Coordinates of C-alpha atoms in Angstrom, one line a residue:
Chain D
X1 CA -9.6 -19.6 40.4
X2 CA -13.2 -19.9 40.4
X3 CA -14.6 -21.7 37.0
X4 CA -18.1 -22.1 36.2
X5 CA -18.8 -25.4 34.5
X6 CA -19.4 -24.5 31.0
X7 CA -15.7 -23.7 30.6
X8 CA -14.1 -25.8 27.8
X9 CA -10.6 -26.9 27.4
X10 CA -7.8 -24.5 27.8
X11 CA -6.9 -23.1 23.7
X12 CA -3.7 -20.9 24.7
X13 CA -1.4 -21.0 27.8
X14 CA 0.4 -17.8 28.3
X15 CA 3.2 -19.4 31.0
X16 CA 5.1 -16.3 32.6
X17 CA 6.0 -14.2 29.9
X18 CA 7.3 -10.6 30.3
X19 CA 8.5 -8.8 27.7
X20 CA 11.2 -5.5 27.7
X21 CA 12.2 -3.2 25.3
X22 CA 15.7 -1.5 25.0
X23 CA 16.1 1.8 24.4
X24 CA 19.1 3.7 25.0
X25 CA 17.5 5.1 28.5
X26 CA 18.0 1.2 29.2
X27 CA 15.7 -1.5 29.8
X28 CA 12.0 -0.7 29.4
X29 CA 9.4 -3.8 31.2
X30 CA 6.0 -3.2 29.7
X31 CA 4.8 -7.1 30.5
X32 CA 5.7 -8.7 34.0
X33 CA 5.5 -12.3 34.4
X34 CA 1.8 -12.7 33.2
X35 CA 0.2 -16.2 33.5
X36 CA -3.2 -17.0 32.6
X37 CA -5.3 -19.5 30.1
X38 CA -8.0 -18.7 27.4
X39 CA -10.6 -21.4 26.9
X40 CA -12.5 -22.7 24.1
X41 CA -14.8 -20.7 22.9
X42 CA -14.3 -18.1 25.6
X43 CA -14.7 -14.5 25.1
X44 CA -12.1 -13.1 26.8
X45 CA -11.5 -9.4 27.2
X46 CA -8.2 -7.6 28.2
X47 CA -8.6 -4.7 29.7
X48 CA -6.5 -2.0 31.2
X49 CA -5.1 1.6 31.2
X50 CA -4.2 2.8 27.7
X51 CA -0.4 2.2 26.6
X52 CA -0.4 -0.8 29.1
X53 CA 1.0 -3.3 26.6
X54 CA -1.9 -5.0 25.8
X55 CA -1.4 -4.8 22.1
X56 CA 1.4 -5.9 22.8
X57 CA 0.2 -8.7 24.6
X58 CA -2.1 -9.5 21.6
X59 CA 1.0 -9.9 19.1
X60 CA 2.5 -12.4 21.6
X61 CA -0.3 -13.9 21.6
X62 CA -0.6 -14.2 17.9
X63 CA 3.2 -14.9 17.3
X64 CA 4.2 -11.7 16.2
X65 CA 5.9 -10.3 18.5
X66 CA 8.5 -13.1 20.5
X67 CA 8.2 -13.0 24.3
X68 CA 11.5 -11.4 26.1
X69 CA 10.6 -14.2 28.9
X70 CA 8.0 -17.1 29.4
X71 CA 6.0 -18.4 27.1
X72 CA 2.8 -19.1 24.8
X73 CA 1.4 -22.6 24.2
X74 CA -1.8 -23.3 21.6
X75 CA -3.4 -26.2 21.8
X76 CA -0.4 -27.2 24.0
X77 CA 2.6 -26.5 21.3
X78 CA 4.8 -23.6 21.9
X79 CA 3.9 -20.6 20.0
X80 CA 7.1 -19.4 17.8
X81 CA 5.6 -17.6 14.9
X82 CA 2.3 -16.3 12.8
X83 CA -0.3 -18.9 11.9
X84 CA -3.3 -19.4 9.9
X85 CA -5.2 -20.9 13.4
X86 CA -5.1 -17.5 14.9
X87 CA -5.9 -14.7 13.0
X88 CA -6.1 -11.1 13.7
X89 CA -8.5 -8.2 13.8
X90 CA -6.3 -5.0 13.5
X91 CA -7.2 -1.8 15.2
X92 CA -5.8 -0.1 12.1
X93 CA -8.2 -2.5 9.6
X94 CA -5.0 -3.1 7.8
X95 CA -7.4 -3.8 4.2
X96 CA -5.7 -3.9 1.2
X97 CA -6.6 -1.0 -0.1
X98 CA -6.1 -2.4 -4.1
X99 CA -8.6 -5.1 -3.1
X100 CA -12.3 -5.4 -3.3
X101 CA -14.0 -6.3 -0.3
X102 CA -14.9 -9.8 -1.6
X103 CA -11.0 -10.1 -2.2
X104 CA -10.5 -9.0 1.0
X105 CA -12.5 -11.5 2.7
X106 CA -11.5 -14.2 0.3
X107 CA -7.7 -13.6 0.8
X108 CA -6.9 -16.0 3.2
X109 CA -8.8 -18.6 1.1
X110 CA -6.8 -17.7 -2.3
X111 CA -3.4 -17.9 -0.3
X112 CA -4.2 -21.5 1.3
X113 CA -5.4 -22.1 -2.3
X114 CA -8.6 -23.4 -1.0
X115 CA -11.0 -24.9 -4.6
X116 CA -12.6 -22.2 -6.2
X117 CA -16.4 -23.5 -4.7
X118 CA -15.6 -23.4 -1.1
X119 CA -13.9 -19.8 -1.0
X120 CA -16.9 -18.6 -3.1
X121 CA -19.3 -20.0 -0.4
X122 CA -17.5 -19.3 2.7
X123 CA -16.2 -15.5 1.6
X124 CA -20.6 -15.3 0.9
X125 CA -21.0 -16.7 4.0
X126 CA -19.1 -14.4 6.2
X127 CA -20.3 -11.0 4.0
X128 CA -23.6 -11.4 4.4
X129 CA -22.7 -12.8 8.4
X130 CA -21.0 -8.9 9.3
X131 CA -24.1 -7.3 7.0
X132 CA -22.0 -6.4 4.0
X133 CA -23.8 -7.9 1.4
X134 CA -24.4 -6.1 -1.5
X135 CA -21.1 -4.4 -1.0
X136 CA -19.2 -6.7 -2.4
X137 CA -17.0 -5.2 -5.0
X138 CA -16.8 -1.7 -3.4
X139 CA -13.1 -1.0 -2.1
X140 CA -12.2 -0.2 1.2
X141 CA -11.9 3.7 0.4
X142 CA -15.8 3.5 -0.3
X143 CA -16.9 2.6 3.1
X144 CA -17.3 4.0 6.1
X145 CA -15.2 3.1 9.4
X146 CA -17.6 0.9 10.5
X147 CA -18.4 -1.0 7.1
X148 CA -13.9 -1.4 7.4
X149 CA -13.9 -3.0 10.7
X150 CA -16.9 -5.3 9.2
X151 CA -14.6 -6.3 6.5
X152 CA -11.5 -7.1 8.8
X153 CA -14.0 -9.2 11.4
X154 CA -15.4 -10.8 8.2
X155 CA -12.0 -11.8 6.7
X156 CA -10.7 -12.8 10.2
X157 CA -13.3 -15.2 10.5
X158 CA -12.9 -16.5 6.8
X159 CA -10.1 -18.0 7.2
X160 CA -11.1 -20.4 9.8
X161 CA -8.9 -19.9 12.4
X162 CA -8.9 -21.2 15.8
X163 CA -8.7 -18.1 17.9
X164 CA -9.7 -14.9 17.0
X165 CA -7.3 -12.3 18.1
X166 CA -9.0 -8.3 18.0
X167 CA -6.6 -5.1 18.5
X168 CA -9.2 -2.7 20.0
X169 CA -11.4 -3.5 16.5
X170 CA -13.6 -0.3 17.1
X171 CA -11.0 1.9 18.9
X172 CA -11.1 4.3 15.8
X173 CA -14.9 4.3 15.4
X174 CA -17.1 7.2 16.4
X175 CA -19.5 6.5 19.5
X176 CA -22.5 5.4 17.9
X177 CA -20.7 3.5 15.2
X178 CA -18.9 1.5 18.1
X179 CA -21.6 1.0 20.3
X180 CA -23.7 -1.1 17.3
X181 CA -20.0 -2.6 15.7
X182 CA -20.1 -4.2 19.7
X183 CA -24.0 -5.0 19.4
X184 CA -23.0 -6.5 16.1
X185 CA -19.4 -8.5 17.2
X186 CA -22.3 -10.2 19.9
X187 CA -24.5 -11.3 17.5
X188 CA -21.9 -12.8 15.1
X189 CA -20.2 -14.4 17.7
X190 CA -23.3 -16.6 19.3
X191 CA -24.2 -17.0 15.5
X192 CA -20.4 -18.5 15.1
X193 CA -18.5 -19.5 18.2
X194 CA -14.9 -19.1 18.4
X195 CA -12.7 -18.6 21.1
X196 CA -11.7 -14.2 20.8
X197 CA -9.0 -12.5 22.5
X198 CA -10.7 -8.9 22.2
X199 CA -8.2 -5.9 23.6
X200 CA -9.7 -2.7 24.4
X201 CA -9.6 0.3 27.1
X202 CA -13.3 0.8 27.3
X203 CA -15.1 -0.5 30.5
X204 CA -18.6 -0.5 28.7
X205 CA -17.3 -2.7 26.0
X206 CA -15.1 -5.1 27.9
X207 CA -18.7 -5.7 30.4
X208 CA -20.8 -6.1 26.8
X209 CA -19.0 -8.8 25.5
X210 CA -17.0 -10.6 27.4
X211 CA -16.9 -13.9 29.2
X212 CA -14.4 -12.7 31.3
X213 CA -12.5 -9.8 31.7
X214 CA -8.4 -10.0 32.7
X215 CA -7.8 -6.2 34.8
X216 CA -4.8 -5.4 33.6
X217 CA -2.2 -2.8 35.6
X218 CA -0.2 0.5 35.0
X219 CA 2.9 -0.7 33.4
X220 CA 4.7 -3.2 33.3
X221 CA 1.5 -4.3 33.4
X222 CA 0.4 -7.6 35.9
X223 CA -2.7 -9.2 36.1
X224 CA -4.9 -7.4 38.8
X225 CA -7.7 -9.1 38.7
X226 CA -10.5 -11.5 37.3
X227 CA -14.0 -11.3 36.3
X228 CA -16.3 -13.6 35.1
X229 CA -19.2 -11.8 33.9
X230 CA -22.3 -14.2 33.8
X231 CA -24.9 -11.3 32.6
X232 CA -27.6 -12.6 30.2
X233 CA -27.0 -12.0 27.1
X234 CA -27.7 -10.0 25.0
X235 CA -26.7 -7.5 27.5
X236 CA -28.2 -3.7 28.4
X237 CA -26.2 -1.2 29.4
X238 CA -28.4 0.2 31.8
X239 CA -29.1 -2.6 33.9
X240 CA -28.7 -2.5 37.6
X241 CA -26.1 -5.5 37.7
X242 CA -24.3 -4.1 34.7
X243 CA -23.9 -0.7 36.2
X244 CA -22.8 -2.5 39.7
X245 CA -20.3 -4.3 37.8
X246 CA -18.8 -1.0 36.0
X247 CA -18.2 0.8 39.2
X248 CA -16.4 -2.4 40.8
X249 CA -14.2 -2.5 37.7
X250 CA -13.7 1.4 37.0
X251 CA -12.7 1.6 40.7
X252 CA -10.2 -1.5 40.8
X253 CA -8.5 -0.3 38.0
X254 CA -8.1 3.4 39.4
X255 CA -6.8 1.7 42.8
X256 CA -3.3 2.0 43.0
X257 CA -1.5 -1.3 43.6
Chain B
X1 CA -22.8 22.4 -12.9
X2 CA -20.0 20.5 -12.8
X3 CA -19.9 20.2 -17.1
X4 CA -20.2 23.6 -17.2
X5 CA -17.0 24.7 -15.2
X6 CA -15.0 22.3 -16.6
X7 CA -15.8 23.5 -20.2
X8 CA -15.0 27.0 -18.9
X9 CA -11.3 25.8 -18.0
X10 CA -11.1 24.3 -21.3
X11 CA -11.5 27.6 -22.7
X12 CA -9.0 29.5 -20.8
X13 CA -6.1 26.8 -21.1
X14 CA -7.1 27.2 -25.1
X15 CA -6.9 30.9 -25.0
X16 CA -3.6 30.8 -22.9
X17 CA -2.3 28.4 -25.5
X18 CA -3.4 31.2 -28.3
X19 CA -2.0 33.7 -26.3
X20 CA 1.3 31.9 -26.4
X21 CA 1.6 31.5 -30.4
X22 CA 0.1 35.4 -30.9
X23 CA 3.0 36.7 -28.6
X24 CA 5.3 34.4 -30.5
X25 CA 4.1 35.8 -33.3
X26 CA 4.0 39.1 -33.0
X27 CA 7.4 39.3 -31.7
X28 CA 8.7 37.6 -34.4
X29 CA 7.4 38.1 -37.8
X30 CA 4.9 41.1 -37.3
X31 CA 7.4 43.4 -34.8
X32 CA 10.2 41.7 -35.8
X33 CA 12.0 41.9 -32.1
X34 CA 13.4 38.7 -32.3
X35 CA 15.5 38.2 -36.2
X36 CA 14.3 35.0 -37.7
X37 CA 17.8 33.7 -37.5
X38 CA 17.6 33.4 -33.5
X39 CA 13.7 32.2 -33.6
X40 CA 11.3 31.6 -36.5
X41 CA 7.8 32.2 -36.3
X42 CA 4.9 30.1 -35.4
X43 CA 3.9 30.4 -38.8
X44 CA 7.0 29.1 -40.3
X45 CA 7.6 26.6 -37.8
X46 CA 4.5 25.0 -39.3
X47 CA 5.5 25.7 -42.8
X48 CA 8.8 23.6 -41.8
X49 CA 7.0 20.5 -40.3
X50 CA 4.8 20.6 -43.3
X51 CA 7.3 20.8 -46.0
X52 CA 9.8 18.8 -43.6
X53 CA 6.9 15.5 -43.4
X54 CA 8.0 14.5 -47.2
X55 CA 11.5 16.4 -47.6
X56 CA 14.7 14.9 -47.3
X57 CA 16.4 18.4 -47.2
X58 CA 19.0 19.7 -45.7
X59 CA 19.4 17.0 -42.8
X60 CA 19.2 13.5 -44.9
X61 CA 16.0 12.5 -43.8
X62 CA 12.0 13.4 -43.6
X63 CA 10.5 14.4 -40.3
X64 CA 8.7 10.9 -40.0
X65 CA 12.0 9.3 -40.7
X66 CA 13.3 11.0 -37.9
X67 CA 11.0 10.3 -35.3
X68 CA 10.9 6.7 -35.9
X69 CA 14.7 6.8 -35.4
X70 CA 14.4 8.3 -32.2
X71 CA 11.6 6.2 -31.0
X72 CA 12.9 2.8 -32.2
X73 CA 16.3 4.0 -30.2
X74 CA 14.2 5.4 -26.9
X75 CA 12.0 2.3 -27.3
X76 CA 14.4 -0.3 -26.8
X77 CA 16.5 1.7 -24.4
X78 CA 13.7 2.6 -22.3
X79 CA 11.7 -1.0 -22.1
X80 CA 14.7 -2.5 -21.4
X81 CA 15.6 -0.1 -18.4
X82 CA 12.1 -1.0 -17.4
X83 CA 12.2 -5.1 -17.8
X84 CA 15.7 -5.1 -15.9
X85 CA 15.5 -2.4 -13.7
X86 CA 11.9 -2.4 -11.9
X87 CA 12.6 -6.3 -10.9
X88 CA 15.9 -5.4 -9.7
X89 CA 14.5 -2.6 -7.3
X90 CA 11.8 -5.1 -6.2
X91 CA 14.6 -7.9 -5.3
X92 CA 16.6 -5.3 -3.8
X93 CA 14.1 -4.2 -1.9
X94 CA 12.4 -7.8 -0.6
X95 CA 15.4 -9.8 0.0
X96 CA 18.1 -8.5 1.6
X97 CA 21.1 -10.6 0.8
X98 CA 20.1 -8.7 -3.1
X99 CA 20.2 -5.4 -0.9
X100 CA 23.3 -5.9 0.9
X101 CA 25.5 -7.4 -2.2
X102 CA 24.0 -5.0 -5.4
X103 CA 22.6 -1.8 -3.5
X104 CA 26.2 -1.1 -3.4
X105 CA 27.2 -1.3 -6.9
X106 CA 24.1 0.7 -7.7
X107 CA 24.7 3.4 -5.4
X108 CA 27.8 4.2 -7.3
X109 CA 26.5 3.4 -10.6
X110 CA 23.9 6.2 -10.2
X111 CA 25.9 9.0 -9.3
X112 CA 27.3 8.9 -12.7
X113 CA 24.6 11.2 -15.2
X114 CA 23.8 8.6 -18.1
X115 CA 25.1 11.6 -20.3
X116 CA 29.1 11.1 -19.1
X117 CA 28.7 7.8 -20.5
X118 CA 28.2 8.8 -24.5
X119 CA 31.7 8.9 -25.3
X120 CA 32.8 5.9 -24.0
X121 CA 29.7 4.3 -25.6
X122 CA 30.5 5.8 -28.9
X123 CA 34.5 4.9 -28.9
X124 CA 33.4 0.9 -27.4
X125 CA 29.2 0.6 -29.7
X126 CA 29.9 3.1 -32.3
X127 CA 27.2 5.7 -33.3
X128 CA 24.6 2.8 -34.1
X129 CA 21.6 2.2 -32.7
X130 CA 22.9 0.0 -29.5
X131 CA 25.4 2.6 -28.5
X132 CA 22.2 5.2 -28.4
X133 CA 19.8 2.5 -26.7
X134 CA 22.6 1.8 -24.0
X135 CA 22.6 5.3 -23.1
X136 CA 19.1 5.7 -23.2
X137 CA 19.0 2.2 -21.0
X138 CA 21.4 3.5 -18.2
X139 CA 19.0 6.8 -17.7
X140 CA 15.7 4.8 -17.4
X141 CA 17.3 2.0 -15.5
X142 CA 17.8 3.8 -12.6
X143 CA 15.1 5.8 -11.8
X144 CA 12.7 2.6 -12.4
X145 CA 15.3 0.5 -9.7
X146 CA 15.0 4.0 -7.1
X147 CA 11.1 3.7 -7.4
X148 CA 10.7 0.4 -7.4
X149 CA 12.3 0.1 -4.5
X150 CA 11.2 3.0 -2.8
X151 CA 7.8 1.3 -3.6
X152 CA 8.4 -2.1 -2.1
X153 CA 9.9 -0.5 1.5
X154 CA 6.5 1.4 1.3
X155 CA 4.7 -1.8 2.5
X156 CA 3.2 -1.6 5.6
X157 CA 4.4 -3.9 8.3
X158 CA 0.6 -4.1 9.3
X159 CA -0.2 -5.9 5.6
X160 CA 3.0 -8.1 5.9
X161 CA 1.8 -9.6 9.1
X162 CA -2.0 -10.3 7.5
X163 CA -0.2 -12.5 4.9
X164 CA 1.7 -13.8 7.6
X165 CA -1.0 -14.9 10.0
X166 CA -2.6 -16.2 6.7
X167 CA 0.2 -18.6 5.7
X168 CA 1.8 -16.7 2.9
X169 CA 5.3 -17.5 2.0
X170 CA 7.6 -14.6 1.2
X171 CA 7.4 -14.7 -2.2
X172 CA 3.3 -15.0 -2.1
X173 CA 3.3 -11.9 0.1
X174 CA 6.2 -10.3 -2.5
X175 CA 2.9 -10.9 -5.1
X176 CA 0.2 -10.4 -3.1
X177 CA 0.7 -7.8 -1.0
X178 CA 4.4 -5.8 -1.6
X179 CA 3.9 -5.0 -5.4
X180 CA 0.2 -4.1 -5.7
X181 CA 1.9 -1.3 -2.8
X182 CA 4.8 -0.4 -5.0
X183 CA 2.6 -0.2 -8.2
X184 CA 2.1 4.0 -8.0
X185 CA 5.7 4.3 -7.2
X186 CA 6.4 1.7 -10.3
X187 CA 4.7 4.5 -12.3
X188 CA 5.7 7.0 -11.4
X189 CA 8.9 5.2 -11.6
X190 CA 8.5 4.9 -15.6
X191 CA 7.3 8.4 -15.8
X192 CA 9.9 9.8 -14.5
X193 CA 12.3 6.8 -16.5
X194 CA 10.3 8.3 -19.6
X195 CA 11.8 12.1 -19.3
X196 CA 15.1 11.3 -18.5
X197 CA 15.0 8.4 -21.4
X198 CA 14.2 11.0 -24.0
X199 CA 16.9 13.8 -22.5
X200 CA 19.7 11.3 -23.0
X201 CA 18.0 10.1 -26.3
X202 CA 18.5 13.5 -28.0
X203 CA 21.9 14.2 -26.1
X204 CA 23.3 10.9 -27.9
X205 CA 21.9 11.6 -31.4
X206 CA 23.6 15.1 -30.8
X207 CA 27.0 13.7 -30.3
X208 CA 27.1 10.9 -32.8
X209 CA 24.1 9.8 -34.8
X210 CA 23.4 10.6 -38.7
X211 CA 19.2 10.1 -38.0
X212 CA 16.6 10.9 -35.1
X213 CA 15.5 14.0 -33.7
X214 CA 18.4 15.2 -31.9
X215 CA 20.4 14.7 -34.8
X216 CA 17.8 17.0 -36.6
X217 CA 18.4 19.7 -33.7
X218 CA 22.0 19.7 -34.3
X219 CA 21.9 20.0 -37.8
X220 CA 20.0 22.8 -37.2
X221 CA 21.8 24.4 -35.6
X222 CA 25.0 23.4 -37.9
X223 CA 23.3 25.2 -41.3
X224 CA 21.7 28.1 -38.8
X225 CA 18.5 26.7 -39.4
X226 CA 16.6 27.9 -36.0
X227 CA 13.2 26.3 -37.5
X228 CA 14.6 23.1 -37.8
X229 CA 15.8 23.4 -33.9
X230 CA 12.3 24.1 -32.9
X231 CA 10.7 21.4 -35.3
X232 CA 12.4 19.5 -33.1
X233 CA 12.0 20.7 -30.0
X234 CA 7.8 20.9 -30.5
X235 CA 8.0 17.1 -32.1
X236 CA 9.8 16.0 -28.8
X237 CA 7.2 17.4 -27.0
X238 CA 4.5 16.4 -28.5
X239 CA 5.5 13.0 -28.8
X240 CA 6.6 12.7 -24.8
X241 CA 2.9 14.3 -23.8
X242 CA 1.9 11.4 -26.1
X243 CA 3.7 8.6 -24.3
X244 CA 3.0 10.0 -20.6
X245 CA -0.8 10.3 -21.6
X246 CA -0.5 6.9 -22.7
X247 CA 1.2 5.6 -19.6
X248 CA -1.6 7.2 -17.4
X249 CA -4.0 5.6 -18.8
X250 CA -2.3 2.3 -18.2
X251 CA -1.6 3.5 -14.8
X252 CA -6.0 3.7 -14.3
X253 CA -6.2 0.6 -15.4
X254 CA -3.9 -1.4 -13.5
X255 CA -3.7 0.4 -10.0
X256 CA -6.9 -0.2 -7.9
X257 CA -9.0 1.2 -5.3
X258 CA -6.5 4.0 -3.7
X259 CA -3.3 2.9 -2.4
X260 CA -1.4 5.3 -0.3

């Protein structure tokens, strides 16, 4: 595997696992035997075909859903269950909807009972980091689909977790709102490193933010392919390289195995 | 704009009410379709209340001394069907060892109407005011345990996981997250606890009470005194638009944002 030498230590292992559903038309493989690391601070992007399990994926990844084989190691212990070190970006939002969006950002904060001083800080923090401020103590059913997402990214991040874990985040959103929610996602992410598992289905996306990019297949889904994308960031859309890269992509992932 | 219209429905849900009483009345005393015997007049149902607010005649007590019969009985019986039955539906519904060893019980304790259970009260309480409250008890308990729990299996498995991946414990999550869910189904829950708590309230005092406003009805209709029955039947109402009104308000105030 080619590595570049900015590449930090390894954050979670993802050793072999495969994972099946039953259903009465018997066993149904949407995961085969998938093996691969994600690295500190990485951006790494799975992408594939819709309905190729890489939601899926994303819940084994974050301990809620258990692995029918193989298995997931952070920071080199086993994975068995939910955790506060890796929190999740939903593609539903998943906001509680009786909340304000300070109480939804402070949540995670107020459950760990962190003192009163930090969460008030660190909640301000991360608002006025996803360009919420002011919104405060508006509820989710005031804001548009974007300002949602901003709140889930916002209270993902506040509660300090170790890897960042997105659900295609902006999978709902309207095209323009999408296209500056990934502008944005950029931004926040040089502003506050963290390594981020980001799950989507759209090429120009995946080539806008990630590190790397893990092709995903048709199901049961395998691993078809690697890329490291080393574009300057941030990136355009339109550049010769970029476009180059697309095609490659589009075109590997249309290839039939 | 937007005053304007709504003062224009205020005006036609007062002239349907006025519309109401002048049919009433002309059937009654000005036509005379209806004998006063069967149903009294507007008019003299308000003579009644009026001369009913300080006389003891023919029933044994006042109006006032009636209603706060009936609401001292449907009081107790009600917050009582609310303290033990809207945490029983929430433990039913979050843990499911409760589900598994009570749902049962309860299953076959609802099927029974709270009404079958008067004479049995009567014969083991008496015609006091704990016989009556039981009754009214067993008919708000169980629509505040269906709600409740109907409330708490509303939570979405999506919010569950958040608390998860957060580090909340069950119970923290049960807090956090399950109840503020379950709160408009809590509601409606004590709403609907509210009607049925009054129905068996007046069904007791019917069968064996010597106050309240079902025992008012009955008497009623005991000395063929129809404008006593609908003395009642108006008070009843009146004071049950009361209570819900009052338990809508609470329900702005505690539920927030929109929770569906």
């Amino acid at each position: 595997m080619e590595q570049s030498g900015k590449i930090g230590k390894e954050k979670l292992s993802c050793r072999g696992i495969t994972k099946s559903f039953s259903s009465s038309s018997g066993n149904f493989e949407v995961l085969h035997d998938l093996t691969f690391d994600v690295y500190e601070n990485e951006f790494l992007v799975l992408f594939g075909p819709g309905q190729c399990g890489k939601t899926t994926l994303l819940y084994m990844l974050a301990g809620l859903e258990e692995c029918t084989e193989g298995e997931v190691f952070h920071n080199g212990e086993p994975v068995t269950g939910p955790a506060p070190s890796r929190a999740v970006v939903y593609q539903t939002m998943a906001l509680f909807p009786w909340m304000t969006v300070w109480d939804n950002v402070s949540f995670s904060q107020k459950v760990r009972k962190a003192e009163k001083k930090v969460i008030a800080e660190r909640t301000q923090y991360f608002i006025d980091l996803v360009g919420l401020t002011g919104f405060e103590k508006s509820y989710p059913v005031q804001l548009s689909g974007g300002m949602k997402q901003r709140v889930g990214i916002a209270r993902a991040y506040c509660s300090d977790p170790d890897v960042l874990l997105m659900d295609e985040p902006f999978g709902h959103l309207d095209a323009q709102t999408r296209y500056m929610m990934q502008e944005s996602l950029g931004k926040i992410w040089e502003n506050e490193k963290r390594t981020i598992v980001f799950v989507t289905n759209n090429i120009e996306e995946a080539l806008y933010l990630a590190d790397r990019i893990i092709l995903l297949s048709d199901c049961p889904s395998q691993i078809k392919k690697e890329y490291r994308i080393t574009l300057p960031r941030p990136r355009s859309l339109v550049s010769p390289e970029f476009l180059k890269l697309r095609k490659e992509i589009t075109e590997q992932m249309n290839m039939s195995d | 704009m937007k005053k304007k219209s709504k003062l224009k429905f205020q005006i036609i849900s007062i002239i349907s009410l006025i519309a109401f009483f002048a049919i009433w009345q002309l059937l009654t005393d000005v036509y005379r379709v209806i004998p006063s015997t069967m149903l009294p007049s507007p008019v003299k149902v308000l003579q009644t209340i009026g001369m009913k607010w300080s006389v003891k005649k023919p029933d044994g007590s006042t109006l006032p001394q009636h209603i706060l019969a009936s609401l001292q009985v449907s009081g107790l019986g009600f917050c009582l069907g609310a303290v033990i039955g809207v945490p029983l539906g929430v433990i039913m519904a979050w843990w499911e060892k409760a589900d598994l060893s009570l749902k049962p019980v309860f299953d076959f304790v609802r099927t029974i109407p709270p009404i079958a259970w008067i004479p049995i009260m009567i014969v083991l309480l008496g015609i006091g005011v704990v016989a009556k409250a039981s009754i009214v008890f067993l008919s708000a308990f169980i629509p505040c345990v269906i709600n409740s729990y109907t409330g708490i299996k509303a939570t979405k498995t999506v919010h569950i996981w958040v608390a998860q991946t957060f580090g909340g414990s069950k119970t923290r999550t049960l807090f956090k997250v399950a109840i503020p869910t379950a709160l408009p189904y809590i509601f409606t829950g004590l709403k609907v606890s509210l009607n049925s708590s009054w129905g068996a309230l007046v069904a007791a005092e019917m069968l064996g009470s010597a106050s309240g406003l079902g025992y008012m009805i009955q008497m009623g209709r005991l000395l063929s005194r129809a404008d006593l029955i609908v003395v009642g039947m108006i008070v009843i109402g009146i004071i049950g638009t009361i209570l819900s009104a009052f338990l809508d308000s609470l329900e702005k105030i505690v539920v927030k944002g929109e929770v569906r």
